[in-house]
Short mmCIF file of C-alpha atoms and ligand atoms in Angstrom, two decimals:
data_model
loop_
_atom_site.label_atom_id
_atom_site.label_comp_id
_atom_site.label_asym_id
_atom_site.label_seq_id
_atom_site.Cartn_x
_atom_site.Cartn_y
_atom_site.Cartn_z
CA MET A 101 -32.08 -85.74 -38.62
CA ALA A 102 -34.40 -86.60 -41.36
CA ARG A 103 -38.20 -87.45 -40.36
CA VAL A 104 -39.21 -91.05 -41.17
CA VAL A 105 -43.41 -91.73 -41.12
CA ILE A 106 -44.13 -95.06 -41.16
CA VAL A 107 -47.81 -96.12 -42.42
CA GLY A 108 -49.29 -99.14 -40.59
CA GLY A 109 -48.22 -100.89 -37.39
CA GLY A 110 -48.21 -104.71 -38.61
CA VAL A 111 -45.45 -106.78 -37.91
CA ILE A 112 -43.26 -104.86 -40.98
CA GLY A 113 -44.05 -101.30 -39.82
CA CYS A 114 -42.74 -102.39 -36.54
CA ALA A 115 -40.00 -104.34 -37.15
CA ILE A 116 -38.57 -101.54 -39.46
CA ALA A 117 -39.63 -98.86 -37.16
CA GLU A 118 -37.13 -100.82 -34.55
CA ARG A 119 -34.60 -100.76 -37.15
CA LEU A 120 -34.47 -97.23 -38.03
CA SER A 121 -34.66 -95.76 -34.37
CA ARG A 122 -31.52 -98.21 -33.32
CA GLU A 123 -29.00 -95.84 -34.35
CA ARG A 124 -30.98 -92.79 -33.38
CA ARG A 125 -29.89 -91.31 -36.75
CA HIS A 126 -33.92 -90.76 -37.89
CA ARG A 127 -36.88 -89.28 -35.82
CA VAL A 128 -39.30 -92.12 -36.48
CA LEU A 129 -43.24 -92.00 -36.23
CA LEU A 130 -45.28 -94.82 -36.95
CA LEU A 131 -48.88 -94.17 -37.39
CA GLU A 132 -51.54 -97.24 -37.11
CA ARG A 133 -55.23 -96.80 -37.90
CA ASP A 134 -56.23 -99.36 -35.37
CA THR A 135 -53.85 -101.22 -33.05
CA LEU A 136 -50.79 -102.56 -33.55
CA GLY A 137 -51.05 -106.10 -35.17
CA ALA A 138 -54.59 -105.75 -35.64
CA HIS A 139 -54.85 -107.78 -38.72
CA ALA A 140 -52.72 -110.22 -40.11
CA SER A 141 -49.51 -109.87 -37.84
CA GLY A 142 -51.32 -110.57 -35.06
CA ALA A 143 -53.35 -113.53 -36.47
CA ALA A 144 -50.29 -115.13 -38.22
CA ALA A 145 -49.67 -118.79 -36.88
CA GLY A 146 -45.79 -117.65 -36.75
CA LEU A 147 -44.45 -120.53 -38.69
CA LEU A 148 -41.17 -119.58 -40.07
CA SER A 149 -40.70 -121.81 -42.69
CA PRO A 150 -38.27 -120.57 -45.42
CA HIS A 151 -38.46 -123.04 -47.56
CA GLY A 152 -41.87 -123.43 -49.24
CA GLU A 153 -43.30 -123.07 -52.57
CA ALA A 154 -41.70 -119.52 -53.18
CA ASN A 155 -39.79 -119.16 -56.20
CA ARG A 156 -35.80 -119.40 -55.57
CA GLU A 157 -35.05 -115.48 -55.08
CA ASP A 158 -37.49 -115.22 -52.53
CA ASP A 159 -36.25 -118.48 -50.92
CA GLU A 160 -33.01 -116.61 -50.67
CA LEU A 161 -34.34 -113.98 -48.99
CA ALA A 162 -36.40 -115.89 -46.74
CA GLY A 163 -33.37 -117.66 -45.66
CA ARG A 164 -31.56 -114.58 -44.99
CA SER A 165 -34.26 -113.40 -42.95
CA LEU A 166 -34.42 -116.62 -40.57
CA ALA A 167 -30.87 -116.22 -40.06
CA MET A 168 -31.40 -113.06 -38.47
CA PHE A 169 -33.73 -113.99 -36.13
CA PRO A 170 -31.65 -115.24 -33.11
CA GLU A 171 -29.90 -112.15 -32.86
CA THR A 172 -33.37 -110.10 -33.99
CA VAL A 173 -34.95 -112.13 -30.63
CA ALA A 174 -32.02 -111.43 -28.46
CA ARG A 175 -32.57 -107.61 -28.89
CA VAL A 176 -36.47 -107.36 -28.51
CA GLU A 177 -36.60 -109.75 -25.92
CA ARG A 178 -34.53 -107.16 -23.81
CA SER A 179 -38.24 -105.06 -23.82
CA GLY A 180 -39.59 -107.50 -21.63
CA VAL A 181 -42.16 -108.62 -24.02
CA LEU A 182 -40.83 -112.95 -24.53
CA VAL A 183 -41.69 -113.86 -28.17
CA GLU A 184 -41.51 -117.52 -27.45
CA TYR A 185 -38.99 -118.22 -30.22
CA ARG A 186 -38.16 -122.07 -30.62
CA GLU A 187 -35.97 -123.65 -33.43
CA GLN A 188 -37.05 -126.85 -34.07
CA GLU A 189 -37.60 -129.62 -37.20
CA SER A 190 -40.79 -129.41 -38.58
CA LEU A 191 -42.06 -132.64 -40.31
CA ARG A 192 -43.73 -133.06 -44.10
CA PRO A 193 -45.41 -136.14 -43.86
CA ALA A 194 -46.44 -137.56 -47.04
CA LEU A 195 -50.20 -138.37 -46.58
CA ALA A 196 -50.76 -139.70 -50.03
CA ALA A 197 -48.72 -141.12 -52.75
CA GLU A 198 -47.94 -138.24 -54.78
CA ASP A 199 -46.00 -136.44 -51.92
CA GLU A 200 -43.56 -139.28 -51.67
CA GLU A 201 -41.83 -138.25 -54.43
CA ARG A 202 -41.75 -134.88 -54.28
CA LEU A 203 -40.49 -134.81 -50.48
CA ARG A 204 -37.87 -137.89 -51.07
CA ARG A 205 -36.25 -135.23 -53.56
CA GLY A 206 -36.96 -131.97 -51.83
CA ARG A 207 -34.89 -130.33 -48.31
CA GLY A 208 -34.03 -132.14 -45.17
CA ARG A 209 -33.71 -135.73 -43.71
CA TRP A 210 -36.15 -138.18 -45.21
CA LEU A 211 -37.63 -140.45 -42.69
CA ASP A 212 -39.56 -143.70 -43.73
CA ALA A 213 -42.98 -144.40 -42.05
CA ALA A 214 -41.24 -146.37 -38.80
CA GLY A 215 -38.69 -143.46 -38.72
CA ALA A 216 -41.72 -140.68 -39.12
CA LEU A 217 -43.80 -142.40 -36.69
CA ALA A 218 -41.13 -143.62 -34.20
CA GLU A 219 -40.13 -139.06 -34.24
CA GLU A 220 -43.74 -138.14 -34.04
CA PRO A 221 -46.58 -140.93 -32.98
CA ALA A 222 -49.74 -138.50 -33.67
CA LEU A 223 -49.16 -138.76 -37.23
CA ASN A 224 -51.53 -141.04 -39.36
CA PRO A 225 -50.46 -144.36 -39.04
CA SER A 226 -50.87 -144.55 -42.79
CA VAL A 227 -48.05 -142.19 -43.63
CA ARG A 228 -45.19 -143.13 -46.40
CA GLY A 229 -43.05 -141.22 -44.51
CA ALA A 230 -41.85 -137.48 -43.76
CA ALA A 231 -39.24 -135.26 -44.44
CA ALA A 232 -37.46 -133.44 -41.46
CA VAL A 233 -36.66 -129.37 -41.87
CA PRO A 234 -35.03 -127.29 -39.90
CA GLU A 235 -37.21 -124.46 -39.14
CA ALA A 236 -38.70 -121.98 -35.97
CA GLN A 237 -41.89 -120.45 -34.61
CA VAL A 238 -42.74 -117.38 -32.92
CA THR A 239 -45.91 -115.99 -31.42
CA PRO A 240 -46.21 -112.67 -34.23
CA ALA A 241 -48.63 -110.60 -31.91
CA ARG A 242 -45.54 -111.07 -29.17
CA LEU A 243 -42.82 -110.21 -32.02
CA VAL A 244 -45.31 -107.27 -33.07
CA ARG A 245 -44.92 -105.74 -29.66
CA ALA A 246 -41.48 -106.69 -28.68
CA PHE A 247 -40.86 -104.48 -31.79
CA ALA A 248 -43.18 -101.75 -31.43
CA ARG A 249 -41.74 -101.67 -27.34
CA THR A 250 -37.98 -101.64 -28.81
CA ALA A 251 -38.72 -98.91 -31.35
CA ALA A 252 -40.17 -96.72 -28.54
CA ALA A 253 -37.34 -97.28 -26.05
CA GLN A 254 -35.26 -96.09 -28.70
CA GLY A 255 -36.87 -92.70 -29.30
CA ALA A 256 -39.22 -93.78 -32.52
CA GLU A 257 -42.97 -92.39 -31.49
CA ILE A 258 -45.88 -95.04 -32.02
CA ARG A 259 -49.46 -94.09 -32.42
CA GLU A 260 -52.51 -96.15 -32.43
CA GLY A 261 -55.48 -95.07 -33.73
CA ALA A 262 -54.55 -92.85 -35.85
CA PRO A 263 -55.37 -93.59 -40.04
CA VAL A 264 -53.35 -91.93 -42.33
CA GLY A 265 -55.50 -90.42 -45.43
CA PRO A 266 -54.26 -91.20 -49.29
CA LEU A 267 -51.28 -90.28 -49.66
CA ALA A 268 -50.30 -86.64 -52.05
CA ALA A 269 -47.00 -85.48 -53.66
CA ARG A 270 -45.72 -82.42 -54.67
CA SER A 271 -43.24 -81.84 -57.12
CA GLY A 272 -42.13 -85.69 -56.94
CA CYS A 273 -41.82 -85.63 -53.23
CA VAL A 274 -44.45 -87.17 -50.31
CA THR A 275 -43.81 -83.85 -47.72
CA ALA A 276 -46.32 -84.92 -45.49
CA VAL A 277 -48.96 -87.16 -44.49
CA GLU A 278 -52.40 -86.67 -43.44
CA THR A 279 -53.90 -87.78 -39.80
CA PRO A 280 -56.96 -86.54 -38.20
CA GLY A 281 -54.65 -84.46 -35.99
CA GLY A 282 -53.22 -82.67 -38.76
CA LEU A 283 -50.35 -83.02 -41.39
CA GLU A 284 -47.43 -84.60 -40.65
CA ALA A 285 -44.27 -83.62 -42.03
CA ALA A 286 -42.14 -86.23 -43.43
CA ASP A 287 -38.70 -86.36 -45.02
CA VAL A 288 -39.37 -90.18 -46.03
CA VAL A 289 -42.42 -92.15 -45.65
CA VAL A 290 -42.94 -95.99 -45.73
CA LEU A 291 -45.90 -97.42 -46.66
CA ALA A 292 -45.91 -101.03 -44.93
CA ALA A 293 -50.06 -100.71 -44.90
CA GLY A 294 -50.12 -104.70 -45.82
CA PRO A 295 -53.26 -104.91 -48.39
CA TRP A 296 -54.62 -101.37 -47.95
CA SER A 297 -51.01 -100.19 -49.17
CA PRO A 298 -52.46 -100.13 -52.40
CA MET A 299 -55.60 -97.84 -52.01
CA LEU A 300 -53.07 -95.29 -50.12
CA ALA A 301 -50.52 -95.30 -52.90
CA ALA A 302 -53.31 -94.85 -55.78
CA PRO A 303 -53.57 -91.10 -55.93
CA LEU A 304 -50.07 -90.66 -56.47
CA GLY A 305 -50.03 -92.56 -59.31
CA VAL A 306 -48.05 -95.54 -58.12
CA GLU A 307 -49.53 -98.83 -58.66
CA VAL A 308 -48.56 -101.24 -55.77
CA ASP A 309 -49.48 -104.96 -57.10
CA VAL A 310 -50.92 -106.30 -54.03
CA ARG A 311 -54.28 -107.90 -52.87
CA PRO A 312 -56.01 -109.08 -49.82
CA SER A 313 -55.74 -112.94 -49.75
CA ARG A 314 -57.97 -114.20 -46.68
CA GLY A 315 -56.38 -116.94 -44.57
CA GLN A 316 -58.54 -118.61 -41.81
CA LEU A 317 -56.83 -120.59 -38.51
CA VAL A 318 -58.36 -122.78 -35.82
CA THR A 319 -56.75 -123.40 -32.17
CA LEU A 320 -56.79 -126.53 -30.91
CA ARG A 321 -56.41 -128.03 -27.11
CA PRO A 322 -55.77 -131.35 -26.76
CA ALA A 323 -55.71 -133.14 -23.17
CA GLY A 324 -52.12 -133.73 -23.35
CA GLY A 325 -48.92 -132.99 -25.70
CA VAL A 326 -49.90 -134.47 -28.83
CA LEU A 327 -47.89 -133.02 -31.28
CA GLY A 328 -44.30 -132.58 -30.86
CA ARG A 329 -43.58 -130.13 -33.31
CA PRO A 330 -45.01 -128.35 -36.65
CA LEU A 331 -46.05 -130.69 -39.27
CA THR A 332 -47.13 -128.81 -42.64
CA TRP A 333 -48.47 -130.36 -45.61
CA ARG A 334 -48.49 -128.36 -49.03
CA GLY A 335 -50.77 -125.27 -48.01
CA SER A 336 -51.88 -126.50 -44.53
CA TYR A 337 -49.92 -126.60 -41.28
CA LEU A 338 -50.43 -127.84 -37.16
CA VAL A 339 -48.18 -125.70 -35.22
CA PRO A 340 -48.27 -126.68 -31.63
CA LYS A 341 -47.87 -123.36 -29.35
CA PRO A 342 -45.86 -123.42 -26.39
CA ASP A 343 -49.46 -122.76 -24.45
CA GLY A 344 -50.19 -126.54 -25.31
CA SER A 345 -52.55 -125.37 -27.95
CA VAL A 346 -52.06 -126.44 -31.85
CA VAL A 347 -52.81 -124.02 -34.33
CA ALA A 348 -54.13 -125.29 -37.79
CA GLY A 349 -54.18 -123.33 -40.95
CA SER A 350 -54.40 -122.07 -43.38
CA THR A 351 -56.84 -121.38 -46.27
CA GLU A 352 -56.13 -118.92 -49.15
CA GLU A 353 -59.49 -117.09 -50.15
CA ASP A 354 -59.69 -113.89 -52.19
CA VAL A 355 -62.69 -112.21 -51.15
CA GLY A 356 -61.63 -108.42 -50.37
CA PHE A 357 -61.36 -107.51 -46.99
CA ASP A 358 -63.34 -110.05 -45.10
CA GLU A 359 -61.69 -110.79 -42.06
CA ARG A 360 -64.33 -113.20 -40.95
CA PRO A 361 -63.99 -117.13 -41.06
CA THR A 362 -66.70 -119.47 -42.44
CA ALA A 363 -68.15 -122.43 -42.13
CA GLU A 364 -66.45 -123.97 -45.03
CA GLY A 365 -62.83 -123.00 -44.04
CA VAL A 366 -63.20 -124.00 -41.06
CA ALA A 367 -64.73 -127.28 -41.63
CA GLY A 368 -61.63 -128.04 -44.15
CA LEU A 369 -58.94 -127.22 -41.66
CA LEU A 370 -60.88 -129.46 -38.83
CA ASP A 371 -60.92 -132.12 -41.72
CA PHE A 372 -56.97 -131.46 -42.07
CA ALA A 373 -55.85 -131.77 -38.92
CA THR A 374 -58.01 -134.81 -38.07
CA ARG A 375 -56.14 -136.53 -41.07
CA ALA A 376 -52.91 -135.19 -40.29
CA ALA A 377 -52.83 -136.23 -36.71
CA PRO A 378 -56.04 -138.17 -35.99
CA ALA A 379 -55.63 -137.66 -32.20
CA LEU A 380 -56.85 -134.02 -33.03
CA GLY A 381 -60.21 -135.47 -32.90
CA ALA A 382 -60.83 -135.57 -29.43
CA ALA A 383 -59.36 -132.34 -28.80
CA GLN A 384 -61.13 -129.02 -27.40
CA PHE A 385 -62.41 -126.75 -30.01
CA GLU A 386 -60.95 -123.04 -28.76
CA ARG A 387 -61.24 -120.46 -31.42
CA ALA A 388 -61.40 -119.91 -35.32
CA TRP A 389 -60.44 -116.61 -36.85
CA ALA A 390 -59.15 -115.11 -40.11
CA ALA A 391 -57.16 -112.21 -41.61
CA VAL A 392 -55.93 -110.85 -44.86
CA ARG A 393 -52.48 -111.26 -46.09
CA PRO A 394 -51.10 -108.61 -48.61
CA ALA A 395 -50.39 -110.90 -51.50
CA THR A 396 -48.78 -110.06 -54.77
CA PRO A 397 -49.41 -112.32 -58.35
CA GLY A 398 -45.67 -113.86 -58.00
CA GLY A 399 -45.94 -114.22 -54.35
CA GLY A 400 -42.65 -112.08 -53.66
CA PRO A 401 -42.84 -108.78 -51.48
CA VAL A 402 -42.30 -105.39 -52.75
CA ILE A 403 -39.55 -103.85 -50.73
CA GLY A 404 -38.04 -100.38 -52.10
CA PRO A 405 -38.39 -96.74 -53.21
CA ALA A 406 -41.68 -96.42 -55.43
CA PRO A 407 -41.00 -95.75 -59.05
CA GLY A 408 -40.74 -92.00 -59.51
CA LEU A 409 -41.03 -91.04 -56.12
CA SER A 410 -37.64 -91.14 -54.35
CA ASN A 411 -38.56 -90.02 -50.36
CA LEU A 412 -41.60 -92.94 -50.89
CA MET A 413 -40.83 -96.26 -49.87
CA LEU A 414 -42.69 -99.57 -50.31
CA ALA A 415 -42.76 -102.45 -47.94
CA THR A 416 -45.69 -104.97 -48.41
CA GLY A 417 -46.76 -108.19 -50.10
CA HIS A 418 -45.54 -110.34 -48.26
CA GLY A 419 -48.18 -112.68 -48.57
CA ARG A 420 -47.82 -115.87 -46.52
CA ASN A 421 -44.36 -115.07 -45.37
CA GLY A 422 -44.54 -111.40 -43.33
CA ILE A 423 -43.36 -112.95 -40.10
CA LEU A 424 -40.58 -114.46 -41.53
CA LEU A 425 -39.68 -111.71 -43.82
CA ALA A 426 -39.74 -108.97 -41.46
CA PRO A 427 -36.21 -108.80 -40.11
CA VAL A 428 -34.88 -108.70 -43.66
CA THR A 429 -37.39 -106.06 -44.92
CA ALA A 430 -36.36 -103.90 -41.76
CA GLU A 431 -32.57 -103.97 -42.82
CA LEU A 432 -33.28 -103.28 -46.83
CA ILE A 433 -35.48 -100.54 -45.78
CA ALA A 434 -32.63 -99.14 -43.60
CA GLY A 435 -30.43 -99.66 -46.76
CA GLN A 436 -32.33 -97.07 -49.04
CA VAL A 437 -33.10 -94.61 -45.97
CA ASP A 438 -29.48 -93.91 -44.85
C1 LIG B 652 -53.97 -117.01 -41.20
C2 LIG B 652 -52.85 -116.46 -41.43
C3 LIG B 652 -51.56 -116.93 -41.03
C4 LIG B 652 -50.52 -116.77 -41.78
N1 LIG B 652 -49.15 -117.41 -40.95
C5 LIG B 652 -47.98 -117.02 -41.15
C6 LIG B 652 -46.96 -117.89 -40.61
O1 LIG B 652 -47.34 -118.55 -39.85
N2 LIG B 652 -45.53 -117.31 -41.04
C7 LIG B 652 -45.34 -115.89 -41.60
O2 LIG B 652 -44.59 -115.84 -41.76
N3 LIG B 652 -46.20 -115.57 -42.38
C8 LIG B 652 -47.58 -115.90 -41.85
N4 LIG B 652 -48.49 -115.28 -42.24
C9 LIG B 652 -48.61 -114.17 -42.94
C10 LIG B 652 -48.39 -112.63 -42.24
O3 LIG B 652 -49.16 -112.62 -41.41
C11 LIG B 652 -48.19 -111.09 -42.95
O4 LIG B 652 -47.25 -111.41 -44.29
C12 LIG B 652 -47.63 -110.19 -42.54
O5 LIG B 652 -48.59 -109.90 -40.88
C13 LIG B 652 -48.31 -109.07 -43.23
O6 LIG B 652 -47.95 -108.09 -42.57
P1 LIG B 652 -47.83 -106.36 -42.71
O7 LIG B 652 -47.64 -105.49 -41.27
O8 LIG B 652 -47.18 -106.00 -44.25
O9 LIG B 652 -48.93 -106.14 -42.88
P2 LIG B 652 -50.76 -106.06 -41.37
O10 LIG B 652 -50.53 -107.07 -40.74
O11 LIG B 652 -52.10 -106.18 -42.39
O12 LIG B 652 -50.33 -104.89 -40.75
C14 LIG B 652 -50.67 -103.26 -41.63
C15 LIG B 652 -51.27 -102.43 -40.82
O13 LIG B 652 -51.62 -101.19 -41.55
C16 LIG B 652 -52.47 -100.61 -40.93
N5 LIG B 652 -53.45 -99.59 -41.79
C17 LIG B 652 -54.20 -99.89 -43.13
N6 LIG B 652 -54.29 -98.61 -43.73
C18 LIG B 652 -53.67 -98.04 -42.66
C19 LIG B 652 -53.84 -96.11 -42.74
N7 LIG B 652 -54.57 -95.79 -43.95
N8 LIG B 652 -53.10 -95.64 -42.11
C20 LIG B 652 -52.96 -96.00 -40.92
N9 LIG B 652 -52.54 -97.72 -41.33
C21 LIG B 652 -53.08 -98.39 -41.81
C22 LIG B 652 -53.61 -101.92 -40.36
O14 LIG B 652 -54.31 -101.56 -39.90
C23 LIG B 652 -52.68 -103.10 -40.20
O15 LIG B 652 -52.54 -103.12 -39.02
C24 LIG B 652 -50.07 -115.32 -42.29
C25 LIG B 652 -50.94 -114.95 -42.49
C26 LIG B 652 -52.17 -114.93 -42.25
C27 LIG B 652 -53.42 -114.46 -42.56
#
């Protein structure tokens, strides 16, 4: 039985732990430096939106992953953690003249202004129309916990507060990883440490082209149900959550590993929220937060064996779509480890 050590307890590491422990053919150890989902995976908005501005190859991967959600959710919710998965149409409103032509040519049902306002009365009355696109959402922190609990029930060992040191190899193999408690032997190492992955791989001479990209979010709490469905506009979105709040996101900033929200970031999100759905101006401001995504230059993830090291798997670089891409990533890694 191969011993697989997964470095990183975000949604990607936890999804892989769940997948690899499912058939009980591997001994799985997941090592997380902080707590599970402590960074982007616990912070994300949870929109499962496969048709963003990704390239076609990523679109295909995202579509496959979205299709895996109903079965994945049914399986991991047996752990007792409900992940608040909901299939629904998102609206892409044409808030500016230049949006209209692009959205009309894009995916989904095109609604004229009257149709869009009839379906979503909270939209800005000056809206020029909207595309309705089938998508879904989950609550990411719950999804991380559900994957981890399911993995643990299947025999995986999940350790929090367990930082792994920079990786080292012997004769082209990573035979162990270093933790404060000592060396952990490994037949296979899966590097799923989000934007921190490059630092861990660098001593091996493996270049992982991933950098941190900060995203900020705010939560608003309207008095009544203002929005019935998510609104997405260019890189911004409003996501109504099951508890009645609305999450507005998100920025994309190149500021290193700083995970604190800023006045400018929050002001921009509030401006977008109240422009897209003016009634949100009366909502309570609940909180603002930020996290760093693992971003790649091309926008697509890095999944598979590291060049020159057959037993090191890379699973990172999921950028804006890591929650969505978790099930398909776990499947692709399982295909390489089996
Ligand atoms: C504001 C925001 C909104 C987002 N919204 C969405 C969305 O709506 N839909 C969507 O699909 N995606 C969304 N994303 C993207 C998504 O959150 C990420 O792509 C995804 O969480 C990446 O998961 P990960 O497991 O690779 O990384 P992470 O969540 O960063 O997890 C990596 C883990 O590795 C750990 N680690 C690092 N170094 C070590 C070490 N040396 N030893 C042990 N552990 C280590 C870290 O502590 C961390 O917990 C959003 C991201 C942000 C920031």
